[in-house]
Each structure stands twice: as C-alpha cells, then as structure tokens.
Amino acid sequence: MDVDPLTFLMRPPPDETPSQLTARLKREADAQRISDNIDEEIKRDRAAQRKARKELRILLLGQGESGKSTTLKNFRMQYAKEAWEHERSGWRSVVQLNIIRSIILILEIIEAEMSGSGPLLDDDDSSRRLSESSTSGDAFTDKHRLLMIRLAPLRGVEAALKRRLGAGAEPYRPSQPLSATPFDDPVLPIPAPKRRSEFFVRSWTDAVDGSHGQNPEIQADADSSTITFMTCKDDMRALWDDPAVQRALERRKIRLADTAGFFLNDLDRIATRSYTATDDDIVRARLRTVGIQEYLLRITDGFSLLGDNAWVWKLYDVGGCRTQRSAWLPFFENTDVIIFLCPVSCFDERLDEDQRVNRLEDSTLLWRSICSTKLLTKTQLILFLNKCDLLKRKLKRGIKLKTYLPSYGDRPNEVMPVVKYLREKYKEIQKQHSPEPRVAYIYTTTVTDTTATAKTLHSIRDRVLRENLVTSNLV
Ligand SMILES: Nc1nc2c(ncn2[C@@H]2O[C@H](COP(=O)(O)OP(=O)(O)OP(=O)(O)O)[C@@H](O)[C@H]2O)c(=O)[nH]1
Ligand SMILES: [Mg+2]
C-alpha cells in the first residue's frame, strides 16, 4: 500500500511515552499559535496599509434576489454619477427583457392550461388546479391562441437582447436541504409556483455599457428589437389586462406585480422609440449576478484632518444563489465591511434553486455563518432588513408571519412589530455567534426607494469612515 510521504514524516515516533506525547502536543499547539499570530499581524499590516492609502473593501452579501445589486446601483447613483449616466441607455434592453420574461411566463401558463399540463404546475397540485380551471369558466379561448401567435416574435427579440447584453441563462441546480429552521421553528409547508430559469450577466457594467450605442451594428440590432417590441405593445397589454390571465395567475399564487423586474403596468411609457430608463426603472430592473465583480467609488469624508479627504471604496457584488456562494470565501480575507441583505418579505417563499428551503430560513442561517466566520472577526457588519415595502403589502393581504414562523406567536401581524422581532432575532444571532464582541448596525430598508436609500447610504458612509479614520489614527 502507498504511504503518503507527508503523513509518514509527520506521524508520531512509534515508541513515544505519555509525557513525550504531552510535550509534543504542547510544542505543536505553541507553533500553531505563533503561526496564527503572524497571520493576524500580516492581516493587520495589510489593513493598516490599505487604510493609510484610504482604501476600503466592502462586500455585499445575501441570498439571491435579496437586493445586493440594487444596493450597489444606489451606491453608484450617489457616488459614481458619471458612470451611472453613461450606462443609462444600456438599461433600456434590460427593461425590455424583463417585460418579455413576464409575457413569456404568462404565455407558458396559457400553453400549460390549454394542453392540460405543463411545466409550471407543481406535480401534486396539478390535478386540483386543472379541475379548478375547468369548472371556473376561466378556460382560455381562440382569442388567447391568437395572442400567443401574435406575440411569438418576442422570443426572437428575447434572443437578440440576450445576445446584445452578453447574457446567459442557466437552470437552477437543486442542492441539499438545510436541517435547521429560522429561530428553531418547525418547518412548515409553503405554497409556491415553479419559476423559469433566469438570464444572468457576469458584469452588468459591460452589459449596459453606453458605448455600445456608438457601434452601428449593435445599434441597428437594438433598433430592430425595439420596433418589434413596440409592434407587440397592444397585444402585450391585452394579454396582461385579460381577466382569464389574471385569474390563472391568482390560481397559481403568482403576484407578478411583486416579482423582480415587473414593468407590465408601464408599457405605454416604455414601449416607445424615445424611451430612456429613469433612475427608478434602473433600480427595479432585474439582472441576476453570476460571479463576483468589483466596482470602485470615490467617497469623500468631511472629517479628515489631512488635506486629501477622498477614499476609494471597492465594492464587491456577488451572486447570491447557493451555487455561487463558494466563490465568496477568497474575498473574506481583507474585507473591511460586509453589508448583508435579508429580504424580510420572503418568509413565505422558497429558494429558487431549492424549492424545499424557506428563504427566511436560508437567510438566517447565512447570517449566522457570516457572524461566526473567524476570518471576519474584525469585519464591520451592516445588516439591511430589506424589502420592507413588499413585507407591508404581504401582511396587509392577510398572510400571517406566524404560519411560517410559529415563534412569532400572537404578536400583531403588522410591519413594525414584525421588523422589530426580526431585528432582535438577527441581533441575538450576531451576539451569540460572533467570535469576539462587536456591534452590527441594522437598517430597515426598501432599496428600490432611492430617496430613502440615499439617506441610509450617507449614514453608512459617515459611520464607516469615522470608524476607519479612528482605527487608522487619521483623526
Ligand atoms: N419592491 C422591492 N423590490 C426590491 C427591493 N430590493 C430589491 N428589489 C428588487 O428585487 C430584485 C432582485 O434584486 P437584486 O438586487 O437583483 O438581487 P441580488 O441580491 O443582487 O440577487 P442575485 O444577483 O441573484 O444574487 C430586483 O428586481 C430589485 O429591483 C425592495 O426593497 N423592494
Ligand atoms: Mg445581483
């Protein structure tokens, strides 16, 4: 049998006495401690050098669709205005693509109902839903068949837009379910529709780069997509306004208006030749992230005693879906700040990539593992309890948090007490699991609200800079 040479060299002497064993273990522990101290010192030196250069590294973390890229957009809107304007024209294609995705989802539902089966029905629910549909008088007719034919060219536009954006699309790969539940509550069943795979880009700054418009070939392609898109406007509206479509969505519990990248109520404004994406459109547009991208911001502080008060903030936007998370680890080493996003409205939703897992449960476990990661002991933690607008709407519709989180008990099913409860829970997890005592700053956010988010970001800027100026003795 082959013997690993390292294992061979490191194995204890065969005639080792108990006292020799104790002495050897102590020597090894001391050597490990010294090595850890050296690593720690190197890290501190590097951090100090970065701070002396006035450079900070900030990682945006959280599960898929938690709002990381949207937060990054808000940062860029405030602190990288020139780049923001440069990219504005490129977002038009993303918005068009988002609309087409909603339309194709509706067409697939019609197709599924007309053929009596389909990919969008959960297996165990299909018979119930189909019998509901046939008895409710909501059956789709020739009118819908005609709309399907008339809207078919949108598939070609979708392909052209994806080419233009350099986008890819990948089906979600299921991973293993987690055993724990949020705050140790029992797992409860969650109704959720299946969803289509989503297109993604590796870098949205490349995808929406404004200079594409100067390339005549790309421009001609974009113009032809826009013309087809405009031609389909009335049919898209007819489809969206159709009562049978609305009822079919209701039966499947799909609230399209609350989903990422929803623009169907803005067709008149968007399906025109002169349409330019507004700031609001850009933050609402959905472009899934794959991989990790670095974005630079120049941020000035108001309290430095030295002449130059400009800092470079390196922001890292990551893909949040489970298959993407292993790529986060190498970035933990030198991270000064983590902004972690927990979408609080997701308590009754499942992960796209693993339909067995509750999204709040996933987010809570992720927060716990970030808090307990040794490499991040000195990293400043900022938590966004995000999507408060959607949480408010959901609770108003009568969806009860305690159905999914029994430990919430009989507290009022309203946004303020719910957010307060989650805030306390997340704070508690942070305190219990951080290797050393630290404070996590917690904000309640709706990052699609750019005015409110601007205030949050200014507060974060001041807080982060003040702490880093103090630790690097620059004040
Ligand atoms: N209504 C509402 N929508 C939000 C909020 N935050 C983000 N969104 C929307 O949710 C969608 C997903 O947000 P993203 O920022 O792309 O999510 P992400 O965390 O970057 O997701 P991945 O790239 O998949 O990891 C986008 O369409 C956003 O506009 C919010 O607070 N309220
Ligand atoms: Mg993203």
Coordinates of C-alpha atoms and ligand atoms in Angstrom, one line a residue:
M1 CA 0.0 0.0 0.0
D2 CA 1.3 3.5 -0.9
V3 CA 2.1 5.7 2.1
D4 CA 1.6 9.5 1.8
P5 CA 5.1 10.9 2.4
L6 CA 3.8 13.8 4.4
T7 CA 1.8 11.6 6.7
F8 CA 4.8 9.4 7.0
L9 CA 7.1 12.2 8.1
M10 CA 4.6 13.7 10.5
R11 CA 3.5 10.6 12.3
P12 CA 4.5 10.3 15.9
P13 CA 7.5 8.2 16.9
P14 CA 6.4 4.6 17.5
D15 CA 7.9 4.5 21.0
E16 CA 6.5 7.8 22.2
T17 CA 5.8 7.9 26.0
P18 CA 2.8 9.7 27.5
S19 CA 5.0 12.6 28.8
Q20 CA 6.7 12.9 25.4
L21 CA 3.2 12.9 23.8
T22 CA 2.1 15.8 26.1
A23 CA 5.3 17.7 25.3
R24 CA 4.9 17.2 21.6
L25 CA 1.2 18.3 21.6
K26 CA 2.2 21.4 23.5
R27 CA 5.0 22.2 21.0
E28 CA 2.6 21.8 18.1
A29 CA 0.0 24.0 19.8
D30 CA 2.6 26.7 20.5
A31 CA 3.8 26.6 16.9
Q32 CA 0.2 26.9 15.7
R33 CA -0.4 29.9 18.0
I34 CA 2.8 31.6 16.7
S35 CA 1.8 31.0 13.1
D36 CA -1.7 32.3 13.8
N37 CA -0.3 35.4 15.5
I38 CA 2.0 36.0 12.4
D39 CA -1.0 35.6 10.1
E40 CA -3.0 38.0 12.2
E41 CA -0.2 40.6 12.2
I42 CA 0.2 40.4 8.4
K43 CA -3.5 40.9 8.1
R44 CA -3.4 43.9 10.4
D45 CA -0.5 45.4 8.5
R46 CA -2.3 45.0 5.2
A47 CA -5.4 46.6 6.6
A48 CA -3.4 49.4 8.0
Q49 CA -1.6 49.9 4.7
R50 CA -5.0 50.0 2.9
K51 CA -6.4 52.5 5.4
A52 CA -3.3 54.6 5.0
R53 CA -4.0 54.6 1.3
K54 CA -7.6 55.4 2.2
E55 CA -9.0 52.3 0.6
L56 CA -11.8 50.2 2.0
R57 CA -13.2 46.9 0.7
I58 CA -16.9 46.3 1.1
L59 CA -18.7 43.1 0.3
L60 CA -22.4 42.9 -0.5
L61 CA -23.7 39.6 0.7
G62 CA -27.1 37.9 0.9
Q63 CA -29.1 35.2 -0.8
G64 CA -30.3 35.5 -4.5
E65 CA -32.8 38.4 -5.1
S66 CA -32.1 39.9 -1.7
G67 CA -31.2 43.3 -3.2
K68 CA -27.4 43.3 -3.4
S69 CA -27.1 44.6 -6.9
T70 CA -29.9 47.1 -6.2
T71 CA -27.9 48.4 -3.2
L72 CA -24.9 48.7 -5.5
K73 CA -26.9 50.6 -8.0
N74 CA -27.9 53.1 -5.2
F75 CA -24.3 53.5 -4.3
R76 CA -23.3 54.2 -7.9
M77 CA -26.2 56.6 -8.4
Q78 CA -24.9 58.6 -5.4
Y79 CA -21.2 58.3 -5.7
A80 CA -20.4 57.4 -9.3
K81 CA -22.7 59.7 -11.1
E82 CA -20.8 59.9 -14.4
A83 CA -20.7 56.1 -14.8
W84 CA -24.4 56.0 -13.8
E85 CA -25.3 58.4 -16.6
H86 CA -23.0 56.6 -19.1
E87 CA -24.9 53.3 -18.5
R88 CA -28.4 54.7 -18.6
S89 CA -29.1 54.0 -22.3
G90 CA -28.0 50.4 -21.8
W91 CA -30.7 49.7 -19.2
R92 CA -33.4 50.0 -21.9
S93 CA -32.6 46.5 -23.2
V94 CA -32.7 45.0 -19.6
V95 CA -36.1 46.6 -19.0
Q96 CA -37.4 45.2 -22.4
L97 CA -36.0 41.8 -21.5
N98 CA -37.7 41.9 -18.1
I99 CA -41.1 42.7 -19.8
I100 CA -40.6 39.9 -22.3
R101 CA -39.8 37.5 -19.5
S102 CA -43.2 38.4 -17.7
I103 CA -45.0 37.9 -21.1
I104 CA -43.4 34.6 -21.8
L105 CA -44.3 33.4 -18.3
I106 CA -47.9 34.2 -19.0
L107 CA -47.8 32.5 -22.4
E108 CA -46.4 29.4 -20.8
I109 CA -49.2 29.3 -18.3
I110 CA -51.8 29.6 -21.1
E111 CA -50.0 26.9 -23.1
A112 CA -49.9 24.7 -20.0
E113 CA -53.6 25.1 -19.3
M114 CA -54.6 24.7 -22.9
S115 CA -52.6 21.4 -23.2
G116 CA -53.9 20.2 -19.8
S117 CA -50.5 20.0 -18.3
G118 CA -47.3 22.0 -18.2
P119 CA -44.0 22.8 -16.7
L120 CA -45.4 25.5 -14.4
L121 CA -47.7 23.2 -12.4
D122 CA -46.4 21.6 -9.3
D123 CA -46.9 17.8 -9.7
D124 CA -49.0 17.4 -6.5
D125 CA -51.1 20.5 -7.3
S126 CA -51.7 19.9 -11.0
S127 CA -54.9 17.9 -10.8
R128 CA -56.5 20.3 -8.3
R129 CA -55.6 23.3 -10.3
L130 CA -56.8 21.9 -13.6
S131 CA -60.1 20.9 -12.2
E132 CA -60.5 24.3 -10.7
S133 CA -59.7 25.9 -14.1
S134 CA -62.2 23.8 -16.0
T135 CA -65.1 24.5 -13.6
S136 CA -64.4 28.2 -13.0
G137 CA -65.3 29.2 -16.6
D138 CA -61.8 30.7 -17.0
A139 CA -60.7 28.5 -19.8
F140 CA -58.5 30.1 -22.5
T141 CA -60.0 30.5 -25.9
D142 CA -59.1 31.2 -29.5
K143 CA -58.6 34.8 -28.5
H144 CA -55.7 33.7 -26.3
R145 CA -54.4 31.3 -29.0
L146 CA -54.3 34.3 -31.4
L147 CA -52.4 36.4 -28.8
M148 CA -49.9 33.6 -28.5
I149 CA -49.3 33.7 -32.2
R150 CA -49.1 37.4 -32.4
L151 CA -46.6 37.6 -29.5
A152 CA -44.4 34.8 -30.8
P153 CA -41.9 37.4 -32.4
L154 CA -41.0 38.4 -28.8
R155 CA -39.0 35.2 -28.5
G156 CA -36.7 36.4 -31.3
V157 CA -36.4 39.8 -29.6
E158 CA -35.5 38.0 -26.3
A159 CA -32.7 36.1 -28.1
A160 CA -31.4 39.3 -29.7
L161 CA -31.5 41.2 -26.5
K162 CA -29.6 38.5 -24.6
R163 CA -27.0 38.4 -27.4
R164 CA -26.6 42.2 -27.1
L165 CA -26.3 42.1 -23.3
G166 CA -23.9 39.1 -23.4
A167 CA -26.3 37.4 -21.1
G168 CA -26.5 33.7 -20.3
A169 CA -29.3 31.7 -18.7
E170 CA -28.9 28.7 -16.5
P171 CA -31.5 26.4 -14.9
Y172 CA -31.3 26.2 -11.1
R173 CA -29.5 23.2 -9.7
P174 CA -31.1 21.8 -6.5
S175 CA -28.8 21.4 -3.5
Q176 CA -29.3 19.6 -0.2
P177 CA -31.9 20.9 2.2
L178 CA -30.9 22.6 5.4
S179 CA -31.8 20.8 8.6
A180 CA -32.4 23.8 10.9
T181 CA -35.2 26.3 10.6
P182 CA -35.4 30.0 11.3
F183 CA -35.0 30.5 15.0
D184 CA -35.5 26.8 15.5
D185 CA -39.2 26.8 14.5
P186 CA -40.5 23.6 12.8
V187 CA -40.6 23.5 9.0
L188 CA -44.0 24.3 7.6
P189 CA -45.2 23.7 4.0
I190 CA -45.0 26.7 1.7
P191 CA -47.1 27.1 -1.4
A192 CA -45.0 28.4 -4.3
P193 CA -45.2 28.3 -8.0
K194 CA -42.3 26.9 -10.1
R195 CA -40.3 29.6 -11.9
R196 CA -38.4 29.8 -15.2
S197 CA -34.7 29.9 -15.3
E198 CA -33.4 33.5 -15.3
F199 CA -30.9 35.2 -17.6
F200 CA -27.7 36.5 -15.9
V201 CA -24.7 38.5 -16.7
R202 CA -21.2 38.4 -15.3
S203 CA -20.8 42.1 -15.3
W204 CA -23.7 44.5 -15.7
T205 CA -21.4 47.4 -16.4
D206 CA -20.2 45.7 -19.5
A207 CA -23.8 44.6 -20.4
V208 CA -25.2 48.1 -20.1
D209 CA -22.1 50.0 -21.3
G210 CA -23.4 53.2 -23.0
S211 CA -20.7 53.0 -25.7
H212 CA -22.5 50.0 -27.3
G213 CA -24.8 52.6 -28.8
Q214 CA -21.9 54.0 -30.9
N215 CA -21.4 50.7 -32.7
P216 CA -23.7 50.9 -35.8
E217 CA -24.3 47.2 -36.0
I218 CA -25.3 46.9 -32.3
Q219 CA -27.4 50.0 -32.7
A220 CA -29.3 48.6 -35.7
D221 CA -29.9 45.4 -33.9
A222 CA -31.3 47.3 -30.9
D223 CA -33.5 49.4 -33.1
S224 CA -35.0 46.4 -34.8
S225 CA -35.6 44.8 -31.4
T226 CA -37.3 48.0 -30.2
I227 CA -39.5 48.1 -33.3
T228 CA -40.7 44.6 -32.9
F229 CA -41.2 45.2 -29.2
M230 CA -43.3 48.4 -30.0
T231 CA -45.4 46.5 -32.5
C232 CA -46.3 44.0 -29.8
K233 CA -47.3 46.6 -27.3
D234 CA -51.1 46.4 -27.7
D235 CA -51.1 42.7 -27.6
M236 CA -48.9 42.6 -24.5
R237 CA -51.3 45.0 -22.8
A238 CA -54.3 42.9 -24.0
L239 CA -52.7 39.8 -22.5
W240 CA -51.8 41.5 -19.2
D241 CA -55.3 43.1 -18.8
D242 CA -57.1 39.8 -19.7
P243 CA -59.4 38.6 -16.8
A244 CA -58.7 34.9 -17.6
V245 CA -54.9 35.6 -17.4
Q246 CA -55.3 37.4 -14.1
R247 CA -57.4 34.5 -12.6
A248 CA -54.9 32.0 -13.9
L249 CA -52.1 33.9 -12.2
E250 CA -54.2 34.1 -9.0
R251 CA -54.8 30.3 -9.0
R252 CA -51.0 29.8 -9.2
K253 CA -50.4 32.4 -6.4
I254 CA -48.2 34.3 -8.8
R255 CA -48.2 38.0 -7.9
L256 CA -46.4 39.2 -11.0
A257 CA -46.6 42.8 -9.8
D258 CA -44.4 41.9 -6.7
T259 CA -41.8 40.0 -8.7
A260 CA -38.4 41.2 -9.7
G261 CA -38.3 43.2 -12.9
F262 CA -42.0 43.9 -13.2
F263 CA -42.9 46.6 -15.7
L264 CA -46.1 45.5 -17.4
N265 CA -48.1 48.5 -15.9
D266 CA -45.6 50.8 -17.7
L267 CA -45.9 49.5 -21.3
D268 CA -47.2 52.8 -22.7
R269 CA -44.2 54.7 -21.4
I270 CA -41.6 52.0 -22.1
A271 CA -42.6 50.5 -25.5
T272 CA -41.6 53.7 -27.4
R273 CA -38.7 54.6 -29.6
S274 CA -37.7 57.5 -27.4
Y275 CA -37.9 55.7 -24.1
T276 CA -35.0 56.3 -21.7
A277 CA -34.8 54.4 -18.4
T278 CA -35.4 56.5 -15.3
D279 CA -33.4 56.0 -12.1
D280 CA -36.4 54.2 -10.7
D281 CA -36.6 51.9 -13.7
I282 CA -32.9 51.1 -13.4
V283 CA -33.2 50.1 -9.7
R284 CA -36.3 48.0 -10.4
A285 CA -34.7 46.2 -13.4
R286 CA -33.6 42.7 -12.7
L287 CA -30.3 41.3 -13.9
R288 CA -29.1 38.3 -12.0
T289 CA -25.5 38.3 -10.9
V290 CA -23.1 35.4 -11.5
G291 CA -19.6 35.6 -10.3
I292 CA -18.0 38.5 -8.4
Q293 CA -17.5 42.0 -9.8
E294 CA -15.5 44.9 -8.3
Y295 CA -16.8 48.4 -8.5
L296 CA -14.8 51.5 -7.5
L297 CA -16.3 54.5 -5.8
R298 CA -14.6 57.7 -4.8
I299 CA -16.1 58.8 -1.5
T300 CA -15.1 61.9 0.4
D301 CA -15.2 62.3 4.1
G302 CA -15.9 65.6 5.9
F303 CA -13.8 65.0 9.0
S304 CA -10.3 64.1 7.9
L305 CA -7.6 66.4 9.4
L306 CA -5.4 65.8 6.4
G307 CA -5.8 67.7 3.2
D308 CA -7.0 64.9 0.9
N309 CA -10.3 63.5 2.1
A310 CA -11.0 61.2 -0.8
W311 CA -11.4 57.5 -0.2
V312 CA -11.6 54.6 -2.6
W313 CA -14.3 52.2 -1.8
K314 CA -14.0 48.9 -3.5
L315 CA -17.4 47.3 -3.6
Y316 CA -17.9 43.7 -4.5
D317 CA -21.2 42.5 -5.8
V318 CA -21.6 38.7 -5.7
G319 CA -24.1 36.1 -7.0
G320 CA -26.3 35.1 -4.0
C321 CA -27.8 31.8 -5.2
R322 CA -26.4 28.7 -3.4
T323 CA -24.3 27.5 -6.3
Q324 CA -22.5 30.9 -6.2
R325 CA -21.6 31.1 -2.6
S326 CA -18.4 29.1 -2.6
A327 CA -16.9 31.9 -4.6
W328 CA -17.3 34.3 -1.7
L329 CA -14.7 32.8 0.6
P330 CA -11.5 34.2 -1.1
F331 CA -12.9 37.7 -0.6
F332 CA -13.3 37.4 3.1
E333 CA -9.6 37.7 3.8
N334 CA -9.3 41.5 3.5
T335 CA -12.8 42.7 3.8
D336 CA -13.4 45.8 6.0
V337 CA -17.2 45.9 5.8
I338 CA -19.9 43.5 4.9
I339 CA -23.4 44.8 4.0
F340 CA -25.7 41.8 4.4
L341 CA -29.1 41.9 2.9
C342 CA -32.0 39.9 4.4
P343 CA -35.2 40.2 2.3
V344 CA -37.8 40.2 5.2
S345 CA -40.7 39.8 2.8
C346 CA -39.6 36.3 1.9
F347 CA -40.9 34.5 5.0
D348 CA -43.5 32.5 2.9
E349 CA -41.2 31.9 -0.2
R350 CA -38.9 29.1 -1.2
L351 CA -35.4 29.3 -2.7
D352 CA -35.5 29.3 -6.5
E353 CA -32.5 26.9 -6.5
D354 CA -34.0 24.5 -3.9
Q355 CA -37.8 24.6 -3.6
R356 CA -37.6 22.7 -0.3
V357 CA -36.0 25.5 1.6
N358 CA -37.7 28.5 3.1
R359 CA -36.0 31.7 2.1
L360 CA -36.1 33.3 5.5
E361 CA -34.6 30.1 7.0
D362 CA -31.8 30.3 4.4
S363 CA -31.1 33.9 5.0
T364 CA -31.0 33.4 8.8
L365 CA -28.5 30.5 8.5
L366 CA -26.4 32.5 6.1
W367 CA -26.3 35.5 8.6
R368 CA -25.3 33.1 11.4
S369 CA -22.5 31.6 9.4
I370 CA -21.2 35.1 8.4
C371 CA -21.3 36.2 12.0
S372 CA -19.4 33.1 13.2
T373 CA -16.7 33.1 10.5
K374 CA -13.4 33.6 12.2
L375 CA -11.8 35.3 9.1
L376 CA -14.5 38.0 9.5
T377 CA -14.0 38.7 13.2
K378 CA -12.7 42.2 12.7
T379 CA -15.1 43.0 9.8
Q380 CA -17.7 45.6 10.4
L381 CA -21.2 44.2 9.9
I382 CA -24.1 46.1 8.5
L383 CA -27.4 44.4 8.1
F384 CA -30.2 45.6 5.8
L385 CA -33.7 44.2 6.7
N386 CA -34.7 44.8 3.1
K387 CA -37.9 44.7 1.0
C388 CA -40.0 46.3 3.8
D389 CA -42.5 47.6 1.1
L390 CA -43.2 44.1 0.0
L391 CA -43.4 42.9 3.6
K392 CA -46.0 45.6 4.3
R393 CA -48.1 44.6 1.3
K394 CA -47.9 40.9 2.1
L395 CA -49.0 41.4 5.8
K396 CA -51.8 43.7 4.6
R397 CA -53.1 40.9 2.3
G398 CA -53.6 38.8 5.5
I399 CA -50.6 36.5 5.1
K400 CA -49.6 35.6 8.6
L401 CA -46.0 35.5 9.7
K402 CA -46.8 33.1 12.5
T403 CA -48.0 30.5 9.9
Y404 CA -44.4 30.2 8.7
L405 CA -42.7 31.3 11.9
P406 CA -44.7 29.9 14.9
S407 CA -42.3 31.5 17.4
Y408 CA -43.8 34.9 16.3
G409 CA -46.9 33.9 18.3
D410 CA -49.7 36.3 18.7
R411 CA -47.8 39.5 18.2
P412 CA -49.6 41.9 15.7
N413 CA -49.2 40.9 12.1
E414 CA -48.0 44.4 11.1
V415 CA -44.8 45.6 9.6
M416 CA -43.3 47.5 12.6
P417 CA -43.7 44.7 15.2
V418 CA -42.5 42.1 12.6
V419 CA -39.4 44.1 11.7
K420 CA -38.7 44.7 15.4
Y421 CA -39.0 41.0 16.1
L422 CA -36.6 40.1 13.2
R423 CA -34.2 42.8 14.2
E424 CA -34.0 41.4 17.7
K425 CA -33.5 37.9 16.4
Y426 CA -30.7 38.9 14.0
K427 CA -29.1 40.9 16.7
E428 CA -29.2 38.0 19.1
I429 CA -27.7 35.7 16.5
Q430 CA -24.9 38.1 15.9
K431 CA -24.1 38.4 19.6
Q432 CA -24.2 34.7 20.2
H433 CA -22.1 33.7 17.2
S434 CA -19.5 36.4 16.7
P435 CA -16.1 35.1 17.8
E436 CA -15.5 38.4 19.6
P437 CA -17.9 41.1 20.8
R438 CA -18.9 43.6 18.1
V439 CA -21.8 45.8 17.1
A440 CA -23.8 45.2 13.9
Y441 CA -25.6 48.2 12.5
I442 CA -29.1 47.3 11.4
Y443 CA -31.2 49.3 8.9
T444 CA -34.7 48.7 7.8
T445 CA -34.7 49.3 4.0
T446 CA -36.6 49.3 0.8
V447 CA -33.6 49.7 -1.6
T448 CA -35.9 50.4 -4.6
D449 CA -36.8 53.6 -2.8
T450 CA -33.8 55.7 -4.0
T451 CA -34.5 58.7 -1.8
A452 CA -34.7 56.8 1.5
T453 CA -31.8 54.7 0.5
A454 CA -29.6 57.7 -0.3
K455 CA -30.1 58.8 3.4
T456 CA -29.2 55.3 4.6
L457 CA -26.0 55.3 2.4
H458 CA -24.9 58.7 3.6
S459 CA -25.3 57.4 7.2
I460 CA -23.3 54.3 6.4
R461 CA -20.6 56.4 4.7
D462 CA -20.2 58.6 7.8
R463 CA -20.3 55.7 10.2
V464 CA -17.8 53.5 8.2
L465 CA -15.4 56.4 7.5
R466 CA -15.5 57.6 11.1
E467 CA -14.7 54.1 12.5
N468 CA -11.9 53.6 9.9
L469 CA -10.4 57.0 10.5
V470 CA -10.3 56.3 14.2
T471 CA -8.7 52.8 13.8
S472 CA -6.1 54.2 11.3
N473 CA -5.4 57.2 13.6
L474 CA -6.2 59.7 10.8
V475 CA -8.3 61.8 13.2
Ligands
LIG1 N1 -40.1 46.0 -4.0 C1 -38.8 45.9 -3.8 N2 -38.1 45.3 -4.7 C2 -36.8 45.1 -4.4 C3 -36.2 45.6 -3.2 N3 -34.9 45.3 -3.2 C4 -34.6 44.7 -4.4 N4 -35.8 44.6 -5.1 C5 -35.9 44.0 -6.4 O1 -35.6 42.7 -6.3 C6 -35.0 42.2 -7.5 C7 -33.7 41.5 -7.1 O2 -32.8 42.4 -6.6 P1 -31.2 42.3 -6.9 O3 -30.6 43.5 -6.4 O4 -31.0 41.9 -8.3 O5 -30.9 41.0 -6.0 P2 -29.4 40.3 -5.8 O6 -29.3 40.1 -4.3 O7 -28.4 41.1 -6.5 O8 -29.7 38.9 -6.5 P3 -28.5 37.9 -7.2 O9 -27.8 38.7 -8.2 O10 -29.4 36.8 -7.8 O11 -27.7 37.4 -6.1 C8 -34.7 43.4 -8.4 O12 -35.6 43.5 -9.4 C9 -34.9 44.6 -7.4 O13 -35.5 45.7 -8.1 C10 -37.0 46.2 -2.2 O14 -36.6 46.6 -1.2 N5 -38.4 46.3 -2.6
MG2 MG -27.2 40.7 -8.1

